[in-house]
């Protein structure tokens, strides 16, 4: 008799995405995921109602705190409620949810504790990705790998599957306030690569949203956003933070 599949929570942080989140939730394979958690990070539009109507469990922040704080809220909920694995996807739809099974599989097979989806591995791809973004993600990944002293092909990818038991490591502290914005994702990847977690990358497709009037392809600001994702790599490599 085969053992039951570990319980999987899908975490989608979101801020003012409106109807986009409904398409994301509807696209999540329910045979691969036990609960869909949409973390509404202080949206001022109708994001929450779209997510709820699509069938997600919605956890809301009263104010916008940052994507790191939203992911932390989702991870905390998953751990408290007995989930064993979490998969984190883009609430804006950049990580097509139909790819969730292939990102989860190495964790389910017992081959990995942390799986990073990569657009740059053979078999991976990106659609509608601005040229400046392609340059930025490549340059960032080079610097990340250099400072972390571990090979990685797509360090800026937020699409990942995590065996939640790795968060019991006393060397990983996601509760730190300085991780509230874009810092949490590179912090956790750095810790996983430098720690005892088994990390695997798998090729996937990343899709940037189609241009819409009054809506940008990303909410990240050019200078402060990139500093936010680079800062944890620098301070961890220099031993200035734990």
XYZ file of C-alpha atoms in Angstrom:
242
model
C 0.000 0.000 0.000
C 1.496 3.341 -1.035
C 1.878 6.097 1.544
C -0.295 9.206 1.138
C 1.140 12.187 -0.686
C 2.494 14.932 1.604
C 0.095 17.838 2.041
C 0.932 20.741 -0.266
C -0.047 24.397 0.101
C 0.260 26.795 -2.839
C 1.125 30.365 -1.781
C 0.393 33.287 -4.097
C 1.342 36.734 -2.714
C -0.661 39.471 -4.375
C -1.178 43.225 -4.287
C -3.751 45.039 -6.424
C -3.900 42.425 -9.194
C -7.685 42.460 -9.550
C -9.031 39.818 -11.933
C -5.543 38.488 -12.739
C -5.516 36.509 -9.494
C -8.679 34.635 -10.488
C -6.973 33.241 -13.596
C -3.993 32.173 -11.458
C -6.183 30.395 -8.903
C -8.264 28.653 -11.577
C -5.076 27.408 -13.250
C -3.649 25.685 -10.169
C -3.894 21.869 -10.551
C -6.034 20.759 -7.624
C -4.731 17.195 -7.841
C -1.273 18.552 -6.963
C -2.216 21.103 -4.298
C -4.359 20.672 -1.179
C -4.983 24.343 -0.415
C -4.530 27.530 -2.414
C -3.480 30.432 -0.197
C -3.724 33.906 -1.655
C -1.979 36.435 0.568
C -3.618 39.792 -0.110
C -0.940 42.280 0.888
C -3.125 45.287 1.609
C -4.820 45.563 -1.792
C -7.094 48.550 -2.291
C -8.938 47.076 -5.279
C -11.146 43.981 -5.677
C -8.308 41.441 -5.570
C -9.652 39.675 -2.488
C -13.141 39.117 -3.911
C -11.729 37.752 -7.189
C -9.510 35.309 -5.284
C -12.303 34.127 -3.008
C -14.734 33.601 -5.878
C -12.072 31.541 -7.640
C -11.895 29.222 -4.620
C -8.786 30.375 -2.749
C -8.313 30.790 0.971
C -7.445 34.481 1.365
C -5.288 35.854 4.170
C -5.180 39.647 4.213
C -2.757 42.226 5.533
C -4.407 45.451 6.698
C -1.736 47.476 4.884
C 0.808 46.774 2.185
C 3.836 45.272 3.936
C 5.832 43.767 1.076
C 6.070 40.504 -0.813
C 8.442 39.006 1.765
C 5.953 39.615 4.556
C 3.193 38.106 2.394
C 5.202 34.944 1.682
C 6.064 34.677 5.383
C 2.361 34.868 6.272
C 1.658 32.032 3.839
C 4.525 29.874 5.105
C 3.495 30.424 8.728
C -0.098 29.422 7.913
C 1.075 26.308 6.089
C 3.313 25.188 8.943
C 0.689 25.850 11.620
C -1.893 23.849 9.676
C 0.271 20.795 9.135
C 1.320 21.171 5.518
C 4.614 19.514 4.632
C 5.409 21.290 1.360
C 4.739 24.776 0.036
C 4.968 25.931 -3.541
C 5.269 29.698 -4.067
C 3.999 31.222 -7.305
C 3.455 34.694 -8.714
C 0.060 36.200 -8.003
C 0.427 38.204 -11.215
C 0.615 35.039 -13.314
C 4.310 35.163 -14.279
C 4.752 31.552 -13.141
C 2.064 29.620 -15.068
C 0.437 27.413 -12.423
C 0.122 24.448 -14.745
C 3.856 23.898 -14.177
C 3.427 23.328 -10.443
C 3.605 19.492 -10.676
C 7.030 19.538 -12.333
C 8.363 21.950 -9.703
C 6.941 19.836 -6.873
C 8.066 16.453 -8.180
C 11.686 16.427 -6.908
C 10.429 17.206 -3.387
C 7.697 14.565 -3.598
C 10.242 12.020 -4.850
C 12.509 12.726 -1.893
C 15.302 14.049 -4.133
C 15.156 17.667 -2.985
C 14.179 19.925 -0.109
C 14.113 23.093 -2.203
C 13.299 23.312 -5.905
C 13.922 26.495 -7.863
C 12.176 27.010 -11.193
C 14.606 28.323 -13.811
C 13.849 30.035 -17.097
C 17.523 29.735 -18.060
C 18.103 25.981 -17.855
C 17.835 24.019 -21.127
C 14.113 23.535 -21.658
C 13.199 26.722 -19.802
C 11.968 29.879 -21.488
C 10.450 33.321 -21.001
C 7.724 35.189 -22.826
C 7.299 38.963 -23.159
C 10.291 39.572 -20.893
C 11.700 43.087 -21.432
C 15.331 43.191 -22.572
C 16.412 45.248 -19.562
C 14.858 42.611 -17.318
C 16.738 39.807 -19.089
C 20.004 41.653 -18.583
C 19.199 42.399 -14.945
C 18.270 38.830 -14.019
C 21.406 37.456 -15.698
C 23.678 39.969 -13.980
C 22.002 39.411 -10.627
C 22.332 35.628 -10.927
C 26.050 35.967 -11.721
C 26.623 38.106 -8.614
C 24.440 35.870 -6.445
C 26.380 32.732 -7.438
C 29.695 34.553 -6.943
C 28.840 35.732 -3.417
C 27.016 32.558 -2.385
C 29.789 30.379 -3.836
C 27.209 27.963 -5.195
C 26.093 27.420 -8.807
C 22.615 28.672 -9.690
C 21.071 29.554 -13.058
C 18.139 31.818 -12.111
C 18.587 33.373 -8.678
C 15.811 35.929 -9.184
C 13.106 33.302 -9.724
C 10.389 33.373 -7.080
C 8.727 30.171 -8.354
C 9.830 27.446 -5.955
C 8.813 24.419 -3.901
C 9.972 24.086 -0.312
C 9.948 21.187 2.136
C 8.758 23.125 5.155
C 10.905 21.174 7.612
C 13.967 23.078 6.356
C 12.542 26.162 8.083
C 13.173 24.437 11.424
C 16.888 25.026 10.866
C 17.981 27.503 13.589
C 20.184 29.202 10.996
C 17.101 30.306 9.029
C 15.147 33.150 10.599
C 12.358 34.411 8.355
C 10.788 36.480 11.149
C 13.312 39.303 10.770
C 11.648 42.592 9.807
C 14.332 43.466 7.245
C 13.042 40.598 5.063
C 9.589 42.141 4.539
C 10.045 43.334 0.961
C 11.979 41.542 -1.797
C 14.685 40.359 0.603
C 13.018 37.183 1.874
C 13.209 35.206 -1.378
C 16.979 35.617 -1.989
C 17.621 35.206 1.745
C 15.925 31.817 1.775
C 17.630 30.670 -1.445
C 21.048 31.717 -0.100
C 20.426 29.878 3.179
C 19.204 26.761 1.397
C 22.213 26.674 -0.938
C 24.742 27.286 1.808
C 23.053 25.002 4.338
C 22.191 21.307 4.430
C 19.096 21.486 2.196
C 19.181 19.577 -1.077
C 18.557 22.188 -3.775
C 17.568 21.343 -7.360
C 16.680 23.619 -10.269
C 14.129 22.565 -12.879
C 13.418 24.267 -16.218
C 10.154 26.188 -16.490
C 8.497 28.909 -18.536
C 8.038 32.414 -17.186
C 5.337 34.594 -18.743
C 5.330 38.325 -18.187
C 1.818 39.818 -18.306
C 0.592 41.364 -21.508
C 0.700 45.160 -21.521
C -2.486 46.744 -20.210
C -3.349 50.461 -19.968
C -2.280 51.837 -16.595
C -0.697 48.572 -15.430
C 3.029 47.786 -15.474
C 4.576 44.354 -16.064
C 6.144 44.567 -12.593
C 5.644 46.462 -9.336
C 9.366 46.448 -8.588
C 10.985 49.871 -8.722
C 14.184 49.963 -10.731
C 16.705 51.052 -8.081
C 15.133 50.316 -4.703
C 13.722 46.989 -5.877
C 17.006 45.649 -7.216
C 18.835 46.821 -4.101
C 16.206 45.011 -2.032
C 16.973 41.668 -3.686
C 20.750 42.218 -3.723
C 21.092 43.401 -0.117
C 20.532 40.013 1.579
C 23.101 38.325 -0.658
C 25.699 40.946 0.209
C 25.080 41.062 3.957
C 24.905 37.268 4.286
C 28.092 36.782 2.279
C 29.869 39.325 4.508
C 28.441 37.788 7.683
C 26.657 41.005 8.657
C 23.271 39.289 9.158
C 22.210 35.800 10.119
